[in-house]
PDB file of C-alpha atoms in Angstrom:
ATOM      1  CA  ASP A 515     -59.291 -17.852   2.852  1.00 64.00           C
ATOM      2  CA  THR A 516     -55.702 -18.815   2.023  1.00 68.00           C
ATOM      3  CA  GLU A 517     -55.768 -22.153   3.747  1.00 91.00           C
ATOM      4  CA  VAL A 518     -54.268 -25.412   2.567  1.00 95.00           C
ATOM      5  CA  THR A 519     -55.408 -28.273   4.783  1.00 96.00           C
ATOM      6  CA  GLN A 520     -53.370 -31.428   5.218  1.00 97.00           C
ATOM      7  CA  THR A 521     -54.401 -34.628   6.955  1.00 96.00           C
ATOM      8  CA  PRO A 522     -53.295 -36.394   9.008  1.00 96.00           C
ATOM      9  CA  LYS A 523     -50.950 -34.146  10.993  1.00 95.00           C
ATOM     10  CA  HIS A 524     -48.906 -37.119  12.142  1.00 96.00           C
ATOM     11  CA  LEU A 525     -48.544 -40.613  10.686  1.00 96.00           C
ATOM     12  CA  VAL A 526     -46.566 -43.607  11.856  1.00 95.00           C
ATOM     13  CA  MET A 527     -46.345 -46.546   9.490  1.00 93.00           C
ATOM     14  CA  GLY A 528     -44.434 -49.764   9.049  1.00 90.00           C
ATOM     15  CA  MET A 529     -42.461 -50.561   5.929  1.00 88.00           C
ATOM     16  CA  THR A 530     -45.166 -52.947   4.676  1.00 88.00           C
ATOM     17  CA  ASN A 531     -48.085 -50.577   5.220  1.00 89.00           C
ATOM     18  CA  LYS A 532     -50.066 -48.628   2.646  1.00 94.00           C
ATOM     19  CA  LYS A 533     -51.212 -45.172   3.682  1.00 95.00           C
ATOM     20  CA  SER A 534     -52.289 -41.927   2.047  1.00 97.00           C
ATOM     21  CA  LEU A 535     -51.681 -38.278   2.746  1.00 98.00           C
ATOM     22  CA  LYS A 536     -54.398 -35.804   1.822  1.00 98.00           C
ATOM     23  CA  CYS A 537     -54.329 -32.146   0.882  1.00 98.00           C
ATOM     24  CA  GLU A 538     -57.242 -29.827   0.197  1.00 97.00           C
ATOM     25  CA  GLN A 539     -57.612 -26.196  -0.865  1.00 97.00           C
ATOM     26  CA  HIS A 540     -60.658 -24.130  -1.773  1.00 93.00           C
ATOM     27  CA  MET A 541     -58.953 -21.091  -3.259  1.00 93.00           C
ATOM     28  CA  GLY A 542     -59.684 -22.130  -6.823  1.00 92.00           C
ATOM     29  CA  HIS A 543     -55.985 -22.824  -7.383  1.00 93.00           C
ATOM     30  CA  ARG A 544     -55.117 -25.040 -10.334  1.00 92.00           C
ATOM     31  CA  ALA A 545     -51.525 -25.890  -9.382  1.00 93.00           C
ATOM     32  CA  MET A 546     -50.782 -28.168  -6.447  1.00 95.00           C
ATOM     33  CA  TYR A 547     -47.467 -29.418  -5.135  1.00 95.00           C
ATOM     34  CA  TRP A 548     -45.938 -32.037  -2.883  1.00 97.00           C
ATOM     35  CA  TYR A 549     -42.689 -31.264  -1.082  1.00 96.00           C
ATOM     36  CA  LYS A 550     -40.567 -33.349   1.277  1.00 97.00           C
ATOM     37  CA  GLN A 551     -38.647 -31.665   4.064  1.00 95.00           C
ATOM     38  CA  LYS A 552     -36.043 -33.335   6.253  1.00 94.00           C
ATOM     39  CA  ALA A 553     -35.015 -31.790   9.568  1.00 90.00           C
ATOM     40  CA  LYS A 554     -33.060 -28.536   9.242  1.00 87.00           C
ATOM     41  CA  LYS A 555     -33.205 -28.720   5.429  1.00 91.00           C
ATOM     42  CA  PRO A 556     -35.235 -26.710   2.924  1.00 92.00           C
ATOM     43  CA  PRO A 557     -38.273 -28.272   1.232  1.00 93.00           C
ATOM     44  CA  GLU A 558     -37.550 -30.436  -1.805  1.00 94.00           C
ATOM     45  CA  LEU A 559     -40.057 -30.527  -4.628  1.00 94.00           C
ATOM     46  CA  MET A 560     -41.514 -33.973  -5.384  1.00 96.00           C
ATOM     47  CA  PHE A 561     -44.493 -33.491  -7.704  1.00 95.00           C
ATOM     48  CA  VAL A 562     -46.453 -30.723  -9.397  1.00 93.00           C
ATOM     49  CA  TYR A 563     -50.004 -31.007 -10.705  1.00 94.00           C
ATOM     50  CA  SER A 564     -51.293 -28.422 -13.111  1.00 91.00           C
ATOM     51  CA  TYR A 565     -54.971 -28.479 -13.982  1.00 93.00           C
ATOM     52  CA  GLU A 566     -55.246 -31.955 -12.431  1.00 94.00           C
ATOM     53  CA  LYS A 567     -52.469 -33.342 -14.619  1.00 94.00           C
ATOM     54  CA  LEU A 568     -49.038 -34.368 -13.405  1.00 95.00           C
ATOM     55  CA  SER A 569     -46.612 -31.850 -14.865  1.00 91.00           C
ATOM     56  CA  ILE A 570     -43.461 -32.439 -12.830  1.00 91.00           C
ATOM     57  CA  ASN A 571     -42.095 -35.582 -11.174  1.00 93.00           C
ATOM     58  CA  GLU A 572     -38.699 -34.899  -9.653  1.00 92.00           C
ATOM     59  CA  SER A 573     -37.507 -38.489 -10.134  1.00 91.00           C
ATOM     60  CA  VAL A 574     -39.371 -39.605  -7.029  1.00 95.00           C
ATOM     61  CA  PRO A 575     -39.303 -43.372  -6.238  1.00 95.00           C
ATOM     62  CA  SER A 576     -42.429 -45.245  -7.270  1.00 95.00           C
ATOM     63  CA  ARG A 577     -43.260 -46.068  -3.642  1.00 96.00           C
ATOM     64  CA  PHE A 578     -44.693 -42.507  -3.650  1.00 97.00           C
ATOM     65  CA  SER A 579     -47.740 -42.245  -5.897  1.00 97.00           C
ATOM     66  CA  PRO A 580     -49.518 -38.900  -6.304  1.00 97.00           C
ATOM     67  CA  GLU A 581     -53.116 -38.469  -7.328  1.00 97.00           C
ATOM     68  CA  CYS A 582     -55.227 -35.414  -8.093  1.00 96.00           C
ATOM     69  CA  PRO A 583     -58.885 -36.511  -8.119  1.00 95.00           C
ATOM     70  CA  ASN A 584     -60.186 -32.965  -8.684  1.00 93.00           C
ATOM     71  CA  SER A 585     -59.018 -29.375  -8.635  1.00 90.00           C
ATOM     72  CA  SER A 586     -59.347 -29.094  -4.841  1.00 95.00           C
ATOM     73  CA  LEU A 587     -57.771 -32.343  -3.722  1.00 97.00           C
ATOM     74  CA  LEU A 588     -54.315 -33.825  -3.860  1.00 98.00           C
ATOM     75  CA  ASN A 589     -53.338 -37.201  -2.442  1.00 98.00           C
ATOM     76  CA  LEU A 590     -50.000 -38.892  -1.911  1.00 98.00           C
ATOM     77  CA  HIS A 591     -50.231 -42.683  -1.700  1.00 97.00           C
ATOM     78  CA  LEU A 592     -47.459 -44.393   0.225  1.00 96.00           C
ATOM     79  CA  HIS A 593     -46.421 -48.020  -0.092  1.00 94.00           C
ATOM     80  CA  ALA A 594     -43.389 -49.994   1.075  1.00 93.00           C
ATOM     81  CA  LEU A 595     -41.614 -46.932   2.428  1.00 93.00           C
ATOM     82  CA  GLN A 596     -38.161 -46.955   3.974  1.00 94.00           C
ATOM     83  CA  PRO A 597     -37.112 -45.418   7.303  1.00 95.00           C
ATOM     84  CA  GLU A 598     -35.197 -42.731   5.391  1.00 95.00           C
ATOM     85  CA  ASP A 599     -38.537 -41.549   3.975  1.00 96.00           C
ATOM     86  CA  SER A 600     -39.428 -40.215   7.422  1.00 97.00           C
ATOM     87  CA  ALA A 601     -39.886 -36.461   6.994  1.00 96.00           C
ATOM     88  CA  LEU A 602     -42.359 -33.595   6.979  1.00 96.00           C
ATOM     89  CA  TYR A 603     -44.469 -33.758   3.818  1.00 97.00           C
ATOM     90  CA  LEU A 604     -45.783 -30.413   2.703  1.00 96.00           C
ATOM     91  CA  CYS A 605     -48.542 -29.637   0.243  1.00 97.00           C
ATOM     92  CA  ALA A 606     -48.783 -26.287  -1.498  1.00 95.00           C
ATOM     93  CA  SER A 607     -51.002 -24.615  -4.064  1.00 94.00           C
ATOM     94  CA  SER A 608     -50.877 -21.609  -6.342  1.00 91.00           C
ATOM     95  CA  ARG A 609     -53.177 -20.019  -8.897  1.00 89.00           C
ATOM     96  CA  GLY A 610     -51.607 -21.946 -11.743  1.00 85.00           C
ATOM     97  CA  GLY A 611     -51.426 -21.279 -15.436  1.00 77.00           C
ATOM     98  CA  ARG A 612     -48.618 -20.922 -17.880  1.00 70.00           C
ATOM     99  CA  ARG A 613     -45.480 -19.637 -16.160  1.00 66.00           C
ATOM    100  CA  ASP A 614     -47.293 -19.330 -12.841  1.00 70.00           C
ATOM    101  CA  ARG A 615     -45.813 -16.423 -10.906  1.00 74.00           C
ATOM    102  CA  ASN A 616     -48.229 -16.415  -8.034  1.00 80.00           C
ATOM    103  CA  ILE A 617     -47.780 -16.986  -4.328  1.00 87.00           C
ATOM    104  CA  GLN A 618     -47.454 -20.583  -3.218  1.00 90.00           C
ATOM    105  CA  TYR A 619     -49.497 -21.264  -0.112  1.00 93.00           C
ATOM    106  CA  PHE A 620     -48.376 -24.138   2.094  1.00 94.00           C
ATOM    107  CA  GLY A 621     -50.208 -26.452   4.433  1.00 95.00           C
ATOM    108  CA  ALA A 622     -49.048 -27.294   7.947  1.00 94.00           C
ATOM    109  CA  GLY A 623     -47.613 -30.592   6.759  1.00 95.00           C
ATOM    110  CA  THR A 624     -47.839 -34.257   7.723  1.00 97.00           C
ATOM    111  CA  ARG A 625     -45.087 -35.537   9.976  1.00 96.00           C
ATOM    112  CA  LEU A 626     -44.370 -39.061   8.729  1.00 97.00           C
ATOM    113  CA  SER A 627     -42.404 -41.652  10.666  1.00 96.00           C
ATOM    114  CA  VAL A 628     -41.550 -44.974   8.998  1.00 95.00           C
ATOM    115  CA  LEU A 629     -40.592 -47.746  11.391  1.00 92.00           C
TER     116      LEU A 629
ATOM    117  CA  LYS B 495     -29.188 -24.336 -12.326  1.00 86.00           C
ATOM    118  CA  GLN B 496     -30.458 -21.854  -9.768  1.00 90.00           C
ATOM    119  CA  GLU B 497     -28.759 -21.836  -6.368  1.00 93.00           C
ATOM    120  CA  VAL B 498     -30.062 -19.842  -3.421  1.00 96.00           C
ATOM    121  CA  THR B 499     -27.873 -19.022  -0.438  1.00 96.00           C
ATOM    122  CA  GLN B 500     -28.789 -17.637   2.958  1.00 97.00           C
ATOM    123  CA  ILE B 501     -26.023 -16.591   5.326  1.00 95.00           C
ATOM    124  CA  PRO B 502     -25.684 -16.807   8.276  1.00 95.00           C
ATOM    125  CA  ALA B 503     -27.533 -20.015   9.136  1.00 95.00           C
ATOM    126  CA  ALA B 504     -28.508 -18.667  12.548  1.00 96.00           C
ATOM    127  CA  LEU B 505     -28.883 -15.262  14.152  1.00 96.00           C
ATOM    128  CA  SER B 506     -29.602 -14.174  17.736  1.00 97.00           C
ATOM    129  CA  VAL B 507     -30.586 -10.598  18.536  1.00 96.00           C
ATOM    130  CA  PRO B 508     -32.066  -8.722  21.517  1.00 96.00           C
ATOM    131  CA  GLU B 509     -35.686  -7.652  21.373  1.00 97.00           C
ATOM    132  CA  GLY B 510     -36.327  -4.312  19.683  1.00 97.00           C
ATOM    133  CA  GLU B 511     -33.440  -4.508  17.251  1.00 96.00           C
ATOM    134  CA  ASN B 512     -33.965  -3.833  13.552  1.00 97.00           C
ATOM    135  CA  LEU B 513     -32.447  -6.595  11.474  1.00 95.00           C
ATOM    136  CA  VAL B 514     -31.746  -7.639   7.910  1.00 97.00           C
ATOM    137  CA  LEU B 515     -31.826 -11.168   6.566  1.00 97.00           C
ATOM    138  CA  ASN B 516     -29.932 -11.762   3.340  1.00 97.00           C
ATOM    139  CA  CYS B 517     -30.675 -14.025   0.389  1.00 98.00           C
ATOM    140  CA  SER B 518     -28.561 -14.402  -2.743  1.00 97.00           C
ATOM    141  CA  PHE B 519     -29.285 -16.273  -5.965  1.00 97.00           C
ATOM    142  CA  THR B 520     -27.094 -17.235  -8.907  1.00 96.00           C
ATOM    143  CA  ASP B 521     -29.516 -16.970 -11.846  1.00 92.00           C
ATOM    144  CA  SER B 522     -30.897 -13.453 -12.161  1.00 91.00           C
ATOM    145  CA  ALA B 523     -33.597 -14.578 -14.624  1.00 90.00           C
ATOM    146  CA  ILE B 524     -36.097 -15.074 -11.840  1.00 91.00           C
ATOM    147  CA  TYR B 525     -39.856 -14.584 -12.104  1.00 90.00           C
ATOM    148  CA  ASN B 526     -40.178 -13.662  -8.463  1.00 92.00           C
ATOM    149  CA  LEU B 527     -38.773 -14.200  -5.004  1.00 95.00           C
ATOM    150  CA  GLN B 528     -40.835 -15.307  -2.029  1.00 95.00           C
ATOM    151  CA  TRP B 529     -40.004 -15.058   1.680  1.00 97.00           C
ATOM    152  CA  PHE B 530     -41.442 -17.619   4.083  1.00 96.00           C
ATOM    153  CA  ARG B 531     -41.496 -18.141   7.810  1.00 97.00           C
ATOM    154  CA  GLN B 532     -41.402 -21.611   9.344  1.00 96.00           C
ATOM    155  CA  ASP B 533     -41.937 -22.395  13.005  1.00 94.00           C
ATOM    156  CA  PRO B 534     -40.423 -25.661  14.319  1.00 90.00           C
ATOM    157  CA  GLY B 535     -42.238 -28.701  12.956  1.00 86.00           C
ATOM    158  CA  LYS B 536     -44.775 -26.535  11.129  1.00 89.00           C
ATOM    159  CA  GLY B 537     -45.556 -25.620   7.548  1.00 91.00           C
ATOM    160  CA  LEU B 538     -44.403 -22.538   5.667  1.00 93.00           C
ATOM    161  CA  THR B 539     -46.167 -19.212   6.008  1.00 94.00           C
ATOM    162  CA  SER B 540     -45.784 -16.868   3.065  1.00 93.00           C
ATOM    163  CA  LEU B 541     -44.586 -13.442   4.201  1.00 96.00           C
ATOM    164  CA  LEU B 542     -43.896 -11.468   1.045  1.00 95.00           C
ATOM    165  CA  LEU B 543     -43.665 -12.044  -2.707  1.00 93.00           C
ATOM    166  CA  ILE B 544     -41.643  -9.721  -4.925  1.00 94.00           C
ATOM    167  CA  GLN B 545     -42.170  -9.992  -8.662  1.00 91.00           C
ATOM    168  CA  SER B 546     -39.138  -9.561 -10.905  1.00 91.00           C
ATOM    169  CA  SER B 547     -40.385  -6.130 -12.005  1.00 91.00           C
ATOM    170  CA  GLN B 548     -40.668  -4.876  -8.426  1.00 93.00           C
ATOM    171  CA  ARG B 549     -38.008  -3.473  -6.128  1.00 94.00           C
ATOM    172  CA  GLU B 550     -39.679  -3.998  -2.765  1.00 95.00           C
ATOM    173  CA  GLN B 551     -42.748  -5.120  -0.884  1.00 95.00           C
ATOM    174  CA  THR B 552     -43.943  -4.187   2.587  1.00 96.00           C
ATOM    175  CA  SER B 553     -46.220  -5.857   5.102  1.00 95.00           C
ATOM    176  CA  GLY B 554     -46.419  -4.414   8.597  1.00 96.00           C
ATOM    177  CA  ARG B 555     -42.955  -4.519  10.186  1.00 97.00           C
ATOM    178  CA  LEU B 556     -41.551  -6.483   7.240  1.00 97.00           C
ATOM    179  CA  ASN B 557     -39.967  -5.053   4.139  1.00 97.00           C
ATOM    180  CA  ALA B 558     -38.417  -7.146   1.394  1.00 97.00           C
ATOM    181  CA  SER B 559     -36.254  -5.790  -1.394  1.00 97.00           C
ATOM    182  CA  LEU B 560     -35.031  -7.308  -4.625  1.00 97.00           C
ATOM    183  CA  ASP B 561     -31.995  -6.448  -6.720  1.00 96.00           C
ATOM    184  CA  LYS B 562     -31.983  -8.807  -9.690  1.00 93.00           C
ATOM    185  CA  SER B 563     -28.796  -7.462 -11.214  1.00 92.00           C
ATOM    186  CA  SER B 564     -26.783  -8.286  -8.122  1.00 95.00           C
ATOM    187  CA  GLY B 565     -28.705 -11.465  -7.347  1.00 96.00           C
ATOM    188  CA  ARG B 566     -29.777 -10.332  -3.894  1.00 97.00           C
ATOM    189  CA  SER B 567     -32.861  -9.963  -1.766  1.00 97.00           C
ATOM    190  CA  THR B 568     -33.141  -8.744   1.794  1.00 97.00           C
ATOM    191  CA  LEU B 569     -35.860  -9.096   4.399  1.00 97.00           C
ATOM    192  CA  TYR B 570     -35.909  -6.209   6.859  1.00 97.00           C
ATOM    193  CA  ILE B 571     -37.644  -6.777  10.200  1.00 97.00           C
ATOM    194  CA  ALA B 572     -38.292  -3.646  12.226  1.00 97.00           C
ATOM    195  CA  ALA B 573     -38.450  -3.602  16.024  1.00 97.00           C
ATOM    196  CA  SER B 574     -37.962  -7.352  16.405  1.00 97.00           C
ATOM    197  CA  GLN B 575     -40.050  -9.258  18.967  1.00 97.00           C
ATOM    198  CA  PRO B 576     -39.616 -12.690  20.601  1.00 97.00           C
ATOM    199  CA  GLY B 577     -42.580 -13.856  18.510  1.00 96.00           C
ATOM    200  CA  ASP B 578     -40.482 -13.275  15.393  1.00 97.00           C
ATOM    201  CA  SER B 579     -38.277 -16.213  16.410  1.00 97.00           C
ATOM    202  CA  ALA B 580     -38.514 -18.761  13.588  1.00 97.00           C
ATOM    203  CA  THR B 581     -36.683 -19.946  10.482  1.00 97.00           C
ATOM    204  CA  TYR B 582     -36.918 -17.607   7.517  1.00 98.00           C
ATOM    205  CA  LEU B 583     -36.560 -19.073   4.045  1.00 97.00           C
ATOM    206  CA  CYS B 584     -36.301 -17.328   0.718  1.00 97.00           C
ATOM    207  CA  ALA B 585     -37.205 -19.048  -2.532  1.00 96.00           C
ATOM    208  CA  ALA B 586     -36.594 -17.952  -6.113  1.00 95.00           C
ATOM    209  CA  ARG B 587     -38.968 -18.904  -8.909  1.00 91.00           C
ATOM    210  CA  THR B 588     -37.129 -19.586 -12.165  1.00 85.00           C
ATOM    211  CA  GLY B 589     -37.137 -21.735 -15.259  1.00 74.00           C
ATOM    212  CA  ALA B 590     -39.666 -22.818 -17.825  1.00 65.00           C
ATOM    213  CA  ASN B 591     -41.443 -24.925 -15.219  1.00 69.00           C
ATOM    214  CA  SER B 592     -41.464 -22.066 -12.668  1.00 73.00           C
ATOM    215  CA  LYS B 593     -39.964 -24.143  -9.884  1.00 83.00           C
ATOM    216  CA  LEU B 594     -39.230 -22.680  -6.475  1.00 90.00           C
ATOM    217  CA  THR B 595     -35.618 -23.051  -5.373  1.00 92.00           C
ATOM    218  CA  PHE B 596     -35.226 -22.610  -1.636  1.00 95.00           C
ATOM    219  CA  GLY B 597     -32.343 -21.381   0.442  1.00 96.00           C
ATOM    220  CA  LYS B 598     -31.464 -23.362   3.563  1.00 95.00           C
ATOM    221  CA  GLY B 599     -33.013 -20.733   5.793  1.00 96.00           C
ATOM    222  CA  ILE B 600     -31.892 -18.475   8.617  1.00 97.00           C
ATOM    223  CA  THR B 601     -32.938 -19.474  12.133  1.00 97.00           C
ATOM    224  CA  LEU B 602     -33.693 -16.291  14.036  1.00 97.00           C
ATOM    225  CA  SER B 603     -33.854 -16.070  17.813  1.00 97.00           C
ATOM    226  CA  VAL B 604     -35.054 -12.822  19.376  1.00 97.00           C
ATOM    227  CA  ARG B 605     -34.090 -12.629  23.057  1.00 96.00           C
ATOM    228  CA  PRO B 606     -36.510 -10.877  25.472  1.00 94.00           C
TER     229      PRO B 606
END
């Protein structure tokens, strides 16, 4: 099983709302990632968790708040977003470890629209 | 800073043609290079991963090669089918934090 599951598939929210994106994998991977992808652009890395600890934050605005409650779950909490934050949010995982060179497996993404 | 380039941005071919998708990268000190497929509005599907010590990887009708010294990778698709229509992205893994740097992708259309 090489599946990374993301929920919800679609999300529409207002600029004052608080919502969360969820990501789950059961491959025993210890590295999990959030990417943002705008239309016709490549994915941009936002956050990396390694062994449930935040290891990389690519200078993402604080209105995006990641959380890794356990080794299988990754959340992205959203608050006071802007319309320009509308995008496809992708979660990925890999085996993890020092200088991880393993395949990154991606979920199907959450299509977020901010009104 | 690693930069990954994929040219052309779009490609249209008739069904049955063998084709090559190109990927170039500026920093040859990569750990590996990964090819992905993305259908419109969907997530990324990993196709092939080539470690820095490898020259090529094969999966079915797909073959990916890596030439670190020249900073190039190619994805060869044999006997293309309409179902191969998608965007193909390559991504190089480099740096102490092993980040993936993506190219902008090549949108492939295979005409029946």
